Coordinates of N, CA and C in Angstrom, one line a residue:
X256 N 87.0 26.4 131.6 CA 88.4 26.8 131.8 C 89.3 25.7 131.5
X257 N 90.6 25.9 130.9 CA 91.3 25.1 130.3 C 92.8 25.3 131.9
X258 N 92.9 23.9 132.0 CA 94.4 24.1 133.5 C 95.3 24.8 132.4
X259 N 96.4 26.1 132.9 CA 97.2 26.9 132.8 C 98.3 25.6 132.9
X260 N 98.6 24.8 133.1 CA 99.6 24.1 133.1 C 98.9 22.2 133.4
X261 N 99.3 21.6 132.7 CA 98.9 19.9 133.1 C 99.0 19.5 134.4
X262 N 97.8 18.8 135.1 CA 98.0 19.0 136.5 C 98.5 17.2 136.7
X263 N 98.6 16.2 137.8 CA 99.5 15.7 137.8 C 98.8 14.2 136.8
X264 N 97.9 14.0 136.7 CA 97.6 13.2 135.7 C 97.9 13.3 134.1
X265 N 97.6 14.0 133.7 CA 98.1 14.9 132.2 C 99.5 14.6 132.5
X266 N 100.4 15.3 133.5 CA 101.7 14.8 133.5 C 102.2 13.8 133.1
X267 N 101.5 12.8 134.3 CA 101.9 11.0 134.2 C 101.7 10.5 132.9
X268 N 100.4 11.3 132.2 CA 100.4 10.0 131.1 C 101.3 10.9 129.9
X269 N 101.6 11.9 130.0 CA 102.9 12.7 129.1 C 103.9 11.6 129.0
X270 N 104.3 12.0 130.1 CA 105.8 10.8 130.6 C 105.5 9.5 130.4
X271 N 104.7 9.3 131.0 CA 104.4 7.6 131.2 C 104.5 7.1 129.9
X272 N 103.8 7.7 128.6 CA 103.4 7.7 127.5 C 104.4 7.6 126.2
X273 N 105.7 8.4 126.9 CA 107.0 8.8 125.7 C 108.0 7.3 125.7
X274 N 107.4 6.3 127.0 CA 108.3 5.4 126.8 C 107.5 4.4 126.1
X275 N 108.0 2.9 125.8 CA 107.7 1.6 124.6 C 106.6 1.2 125.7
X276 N 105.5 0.8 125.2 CA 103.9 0.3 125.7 C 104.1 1.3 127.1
X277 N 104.1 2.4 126.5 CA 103.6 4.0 127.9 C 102.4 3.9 128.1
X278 N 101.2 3.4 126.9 CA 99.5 3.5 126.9 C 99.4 2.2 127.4
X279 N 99.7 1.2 127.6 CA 99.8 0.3 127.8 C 99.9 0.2 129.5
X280 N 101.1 0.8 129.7 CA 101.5 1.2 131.3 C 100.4 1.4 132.2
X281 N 100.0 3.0 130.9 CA 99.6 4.1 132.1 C 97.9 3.3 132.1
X282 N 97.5 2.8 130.9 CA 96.2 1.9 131.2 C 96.3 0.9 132.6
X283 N 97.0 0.5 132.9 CA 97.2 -0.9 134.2 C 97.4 0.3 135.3
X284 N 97.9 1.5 135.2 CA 98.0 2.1 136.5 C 97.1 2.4 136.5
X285 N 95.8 3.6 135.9 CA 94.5 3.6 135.9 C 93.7 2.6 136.9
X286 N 94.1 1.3 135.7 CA 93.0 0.0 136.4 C 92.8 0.1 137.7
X287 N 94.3 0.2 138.0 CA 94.8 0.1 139.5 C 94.4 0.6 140.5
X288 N 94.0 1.9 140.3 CA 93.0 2.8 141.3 C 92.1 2.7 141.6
X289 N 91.3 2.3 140.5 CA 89.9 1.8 140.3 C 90.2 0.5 140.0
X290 N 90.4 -0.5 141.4 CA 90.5 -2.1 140.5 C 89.1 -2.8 139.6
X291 N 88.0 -2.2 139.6 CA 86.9 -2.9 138.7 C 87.2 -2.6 137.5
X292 N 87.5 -1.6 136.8 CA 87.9 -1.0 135.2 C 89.0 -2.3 135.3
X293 N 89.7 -2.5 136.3 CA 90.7 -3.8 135.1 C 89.8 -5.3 134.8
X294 N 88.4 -5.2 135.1 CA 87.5 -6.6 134.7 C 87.4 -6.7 133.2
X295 N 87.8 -5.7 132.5 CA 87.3 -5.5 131.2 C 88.5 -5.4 130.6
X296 N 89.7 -5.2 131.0 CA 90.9 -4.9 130.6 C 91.1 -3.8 129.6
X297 N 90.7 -2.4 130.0 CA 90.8 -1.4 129.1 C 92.6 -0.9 129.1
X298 N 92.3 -0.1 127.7 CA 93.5 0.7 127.1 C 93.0 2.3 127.0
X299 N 93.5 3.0 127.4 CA 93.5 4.3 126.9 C 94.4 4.5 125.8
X300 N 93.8 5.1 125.0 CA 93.6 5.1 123.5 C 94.5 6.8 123.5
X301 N 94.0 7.5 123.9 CA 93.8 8.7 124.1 C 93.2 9.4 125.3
X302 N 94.5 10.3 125.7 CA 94.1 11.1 126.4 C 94.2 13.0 126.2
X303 N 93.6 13.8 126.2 CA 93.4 15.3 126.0 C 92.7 16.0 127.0
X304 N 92.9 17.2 127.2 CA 91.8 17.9 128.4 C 91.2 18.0 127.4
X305 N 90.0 17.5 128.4 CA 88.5 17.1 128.0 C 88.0 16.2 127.6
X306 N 88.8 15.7 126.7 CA 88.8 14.2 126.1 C 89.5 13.0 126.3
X307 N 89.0 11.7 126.4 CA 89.3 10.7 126.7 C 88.8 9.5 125.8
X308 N 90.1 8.5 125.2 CA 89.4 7.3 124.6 C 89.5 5.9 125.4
X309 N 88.7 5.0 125.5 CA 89.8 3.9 126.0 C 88.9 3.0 125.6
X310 N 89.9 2.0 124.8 CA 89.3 0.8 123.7 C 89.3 -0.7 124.7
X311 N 87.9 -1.4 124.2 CA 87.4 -2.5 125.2 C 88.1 -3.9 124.5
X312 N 88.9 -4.4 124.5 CA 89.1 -5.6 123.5 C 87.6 -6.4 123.5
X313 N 87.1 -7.4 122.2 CA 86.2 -8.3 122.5 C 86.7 -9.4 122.6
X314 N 86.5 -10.0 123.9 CA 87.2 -11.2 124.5 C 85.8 -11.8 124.9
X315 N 86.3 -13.5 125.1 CA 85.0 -13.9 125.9 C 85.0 -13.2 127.3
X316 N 85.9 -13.2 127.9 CA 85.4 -12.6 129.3 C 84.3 -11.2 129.2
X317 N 84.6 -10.4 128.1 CA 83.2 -9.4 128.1 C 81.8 -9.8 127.4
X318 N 81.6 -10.7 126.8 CA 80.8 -11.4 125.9 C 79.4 -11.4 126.8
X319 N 78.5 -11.5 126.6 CA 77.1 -11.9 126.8 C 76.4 -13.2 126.2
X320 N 75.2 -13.5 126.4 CA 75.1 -14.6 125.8 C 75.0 -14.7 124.2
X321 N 75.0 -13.8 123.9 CA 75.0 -13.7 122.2 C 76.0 -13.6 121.7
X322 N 77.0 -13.2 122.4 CA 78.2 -13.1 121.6 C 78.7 -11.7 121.4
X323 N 77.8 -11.0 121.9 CA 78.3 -9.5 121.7 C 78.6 -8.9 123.0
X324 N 80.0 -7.9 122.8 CA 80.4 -7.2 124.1 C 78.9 -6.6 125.1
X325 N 79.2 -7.0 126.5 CA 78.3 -6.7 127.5 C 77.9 -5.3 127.5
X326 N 77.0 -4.8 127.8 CA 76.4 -3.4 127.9 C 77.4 -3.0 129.3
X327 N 77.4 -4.1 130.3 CA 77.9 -3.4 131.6 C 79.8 -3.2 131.6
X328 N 80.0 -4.1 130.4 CA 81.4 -3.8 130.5 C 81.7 -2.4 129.4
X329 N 80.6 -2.6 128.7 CA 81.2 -1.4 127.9 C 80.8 -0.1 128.7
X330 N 79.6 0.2 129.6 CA 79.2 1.0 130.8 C 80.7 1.6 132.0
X331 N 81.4 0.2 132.2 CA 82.6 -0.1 132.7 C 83.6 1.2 132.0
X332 N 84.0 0.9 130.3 CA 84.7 1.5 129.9 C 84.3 2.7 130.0
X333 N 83.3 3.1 129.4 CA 83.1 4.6 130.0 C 83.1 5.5 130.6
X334 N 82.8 4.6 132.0 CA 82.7 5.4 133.2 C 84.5 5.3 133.6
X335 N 85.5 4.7 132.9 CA 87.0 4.5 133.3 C 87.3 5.8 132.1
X336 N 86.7 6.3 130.8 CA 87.0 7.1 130.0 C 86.8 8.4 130.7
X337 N 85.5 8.7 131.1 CA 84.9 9.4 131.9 C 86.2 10.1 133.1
X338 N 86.1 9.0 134.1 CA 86.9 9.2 134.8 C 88.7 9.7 135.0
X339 N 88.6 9.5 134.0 CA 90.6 9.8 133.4 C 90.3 10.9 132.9
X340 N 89.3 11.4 131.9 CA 89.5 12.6 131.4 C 89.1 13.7 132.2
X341 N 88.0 13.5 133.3 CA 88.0 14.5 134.5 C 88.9 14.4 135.4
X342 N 89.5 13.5 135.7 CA 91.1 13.5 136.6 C 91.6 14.7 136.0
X343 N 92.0 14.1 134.6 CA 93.2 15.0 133.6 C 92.5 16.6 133.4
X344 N 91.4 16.6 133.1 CA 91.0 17.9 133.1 C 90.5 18.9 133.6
X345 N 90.1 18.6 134.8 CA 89.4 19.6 136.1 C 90.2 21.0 136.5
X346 N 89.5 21.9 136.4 CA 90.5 23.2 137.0 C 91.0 22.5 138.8
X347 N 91.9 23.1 138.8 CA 92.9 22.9 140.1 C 92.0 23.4 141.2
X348 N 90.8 24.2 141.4 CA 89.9 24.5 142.4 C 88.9 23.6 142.7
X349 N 88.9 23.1 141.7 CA 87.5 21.8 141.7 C 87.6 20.7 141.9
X350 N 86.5 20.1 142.8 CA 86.8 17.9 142.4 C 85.2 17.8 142.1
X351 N 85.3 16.1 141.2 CA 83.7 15.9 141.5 C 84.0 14.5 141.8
X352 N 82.4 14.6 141.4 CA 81.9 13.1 141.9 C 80.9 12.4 141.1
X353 N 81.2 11.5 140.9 CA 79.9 11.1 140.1 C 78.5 11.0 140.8
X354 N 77.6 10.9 139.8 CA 75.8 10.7 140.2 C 75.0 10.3 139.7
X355 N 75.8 9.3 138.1 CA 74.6 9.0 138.2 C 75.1 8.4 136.4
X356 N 74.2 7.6 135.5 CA 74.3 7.2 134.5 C 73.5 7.0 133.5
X357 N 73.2 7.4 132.5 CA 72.2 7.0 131.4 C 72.9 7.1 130.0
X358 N 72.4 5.6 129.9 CA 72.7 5.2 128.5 C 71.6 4.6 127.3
X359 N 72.0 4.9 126.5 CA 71.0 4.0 125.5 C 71.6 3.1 124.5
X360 N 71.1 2.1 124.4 CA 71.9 1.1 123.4 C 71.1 0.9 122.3
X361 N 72.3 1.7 121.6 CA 71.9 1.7 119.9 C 72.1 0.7 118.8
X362 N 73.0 -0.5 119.0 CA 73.4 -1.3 117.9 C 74.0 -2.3 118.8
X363 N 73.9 -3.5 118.5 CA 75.1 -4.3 118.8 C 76.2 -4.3 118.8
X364 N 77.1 -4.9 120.0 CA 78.4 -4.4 119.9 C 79.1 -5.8 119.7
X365 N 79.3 -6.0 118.7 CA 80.4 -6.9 117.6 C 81.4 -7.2 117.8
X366 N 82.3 -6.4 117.8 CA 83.6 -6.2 118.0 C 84.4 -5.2 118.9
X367 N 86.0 -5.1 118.9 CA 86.4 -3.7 120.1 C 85.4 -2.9 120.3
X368 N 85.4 -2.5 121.1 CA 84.5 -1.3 121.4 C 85.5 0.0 122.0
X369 N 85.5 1.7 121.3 CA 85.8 2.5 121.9 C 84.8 3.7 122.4
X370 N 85.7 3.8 123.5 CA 84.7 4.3 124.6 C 85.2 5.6 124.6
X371 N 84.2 6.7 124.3 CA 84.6 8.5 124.7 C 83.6 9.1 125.1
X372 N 84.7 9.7 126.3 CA 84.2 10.6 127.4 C 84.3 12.1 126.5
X373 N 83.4 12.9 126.7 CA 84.2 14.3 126.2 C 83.4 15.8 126.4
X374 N 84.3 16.8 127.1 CA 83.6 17.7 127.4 C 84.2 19.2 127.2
X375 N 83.1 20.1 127.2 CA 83.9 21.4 126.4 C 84.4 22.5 127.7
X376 N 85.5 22.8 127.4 CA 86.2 23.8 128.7 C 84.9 24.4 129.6
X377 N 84.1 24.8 128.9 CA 82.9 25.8 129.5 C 82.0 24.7 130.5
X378 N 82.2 23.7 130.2 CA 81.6 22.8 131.2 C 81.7 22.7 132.9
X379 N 83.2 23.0 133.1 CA 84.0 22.7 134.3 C 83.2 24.0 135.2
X380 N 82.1 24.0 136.0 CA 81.4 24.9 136.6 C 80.7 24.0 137.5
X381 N 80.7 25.0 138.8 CA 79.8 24.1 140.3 C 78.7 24.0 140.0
X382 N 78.2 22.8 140.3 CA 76.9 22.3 140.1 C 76.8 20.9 139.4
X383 N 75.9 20.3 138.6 CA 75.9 19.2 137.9 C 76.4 19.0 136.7
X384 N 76.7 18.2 136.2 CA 77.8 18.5 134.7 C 77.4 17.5 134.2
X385 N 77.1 17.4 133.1 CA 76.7 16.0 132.1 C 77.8 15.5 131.3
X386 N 78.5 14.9 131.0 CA 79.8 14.1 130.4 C 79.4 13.2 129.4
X387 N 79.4 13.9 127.9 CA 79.1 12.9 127.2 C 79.3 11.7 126.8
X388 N 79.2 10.7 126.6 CA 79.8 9.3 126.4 C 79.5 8.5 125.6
X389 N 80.3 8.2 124.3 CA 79.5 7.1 123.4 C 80.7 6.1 123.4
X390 N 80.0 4.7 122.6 CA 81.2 4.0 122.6 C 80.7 3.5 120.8
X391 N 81.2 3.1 120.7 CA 82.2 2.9 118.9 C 82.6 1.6 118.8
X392 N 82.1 0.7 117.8 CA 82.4 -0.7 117.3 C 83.6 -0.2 116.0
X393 N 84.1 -1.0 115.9 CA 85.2 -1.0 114.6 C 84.7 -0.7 113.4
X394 N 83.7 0.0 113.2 CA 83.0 0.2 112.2 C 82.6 2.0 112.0
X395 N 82.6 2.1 113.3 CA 82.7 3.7 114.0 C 80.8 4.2 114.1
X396 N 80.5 3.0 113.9 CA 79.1 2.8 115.0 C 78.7 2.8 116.1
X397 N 78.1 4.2 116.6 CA 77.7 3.9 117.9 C 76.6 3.1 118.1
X398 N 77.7 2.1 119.5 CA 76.4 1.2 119.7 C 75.6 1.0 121.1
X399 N 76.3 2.4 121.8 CA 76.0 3.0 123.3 C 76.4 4.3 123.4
X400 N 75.2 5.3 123.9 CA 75.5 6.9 123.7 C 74.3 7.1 125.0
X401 N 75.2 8.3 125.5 CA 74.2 8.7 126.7 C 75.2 9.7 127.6
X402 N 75.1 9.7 129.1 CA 75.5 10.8 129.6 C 76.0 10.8 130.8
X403 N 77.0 10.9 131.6 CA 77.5 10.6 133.2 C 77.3 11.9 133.6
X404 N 76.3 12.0 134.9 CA 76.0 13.3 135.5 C 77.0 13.3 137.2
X405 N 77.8 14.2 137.0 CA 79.2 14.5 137.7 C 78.7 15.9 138.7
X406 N 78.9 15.6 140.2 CA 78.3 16.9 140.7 C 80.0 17.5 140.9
X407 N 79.9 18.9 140.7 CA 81.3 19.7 140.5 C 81.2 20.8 141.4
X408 N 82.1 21.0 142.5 CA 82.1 21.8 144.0 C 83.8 21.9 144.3
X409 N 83.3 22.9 144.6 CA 84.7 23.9 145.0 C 85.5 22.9 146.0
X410 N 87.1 22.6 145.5 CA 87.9 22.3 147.3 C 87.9 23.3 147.8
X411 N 87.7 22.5 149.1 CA 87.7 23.1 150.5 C 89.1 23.9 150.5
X412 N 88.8 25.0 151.4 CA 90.0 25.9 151.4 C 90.8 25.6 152.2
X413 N 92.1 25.4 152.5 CA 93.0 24.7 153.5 C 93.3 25.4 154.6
X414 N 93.0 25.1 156.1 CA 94.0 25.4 157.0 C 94.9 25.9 156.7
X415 N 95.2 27.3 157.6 CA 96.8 27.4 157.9 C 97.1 27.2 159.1

């Protein structure tokens, strides 16, 4: 099911987005919430119901000993792509939660790395949900692909 109207994240990054470094903004307010996602210093790239990008600069602070972006920081971005595009896209009945992660590392990661979350409307249903996730060197090589398992359950019905 696709939200009948942008609920309040989709909003923010609408607005947030139409002004000069908006991606830029609404990436630091993100971090914000989740202060570990700002260790890696991500950008959201893109955001869409359903989908989500957000690009890893390669800096020494994500580096490993080889020289190549960390598995756990690019793990990091994912789970921050992940997470912004199920904020932004969840039907208004639902919340989840995460449960869980598996990844596989396919190639060295070189350079930026972009990180996408992405899921199809028919997904958003109670129970366990798998959230695809690869991430992307500048080359458009995936060099980590795997899956965030999200448990998905009804909000509670409110007091009157």
């Amino acid at each position: 099911m696709t939200p009948t109207k942008p609920n309040k994240v989709m909003s923010l990054y609408k607005k947030v987005t139409s002004y000069p470094f908006g991606k830029h903004i609404f990436s630091k307010m993100v971090a914000r919430m989740a202060p570990y996602f700002g260790t890696v210093h991500p950008y959201i790239n893109e955001l869409k119901v359903n989908r989500c990008e957000c690009l890893i600069k390669k800096r020494k602070k994500v580096q490993n000993h080889i020289g190549t972006v960390h598995v756990i920081a690019i793990c990091n971005g994912l789970e921050m792509a992940m997470g912004t595009m199920a904020e932004a896209s969840i039907p208004a009945h639902l919340r989840w939660i995460p449960k869980g992660m598996s990844v596989d590392y396919t190639a060295k990661a070189g350079t930026d790395i972009l990180c996408v979350a992405e899921v199809t409307p028919e997904q958003w249903q109670v129970g366990d949900m798998l959230v695809d996730v690869k991430a992307y060197d500048t080359n458009g090589v995936v060099v980590v692909q795997g899956h965030i398992k999200l448990w998905i359950s009804e909000k509670p019905k409110k007091q009157s």
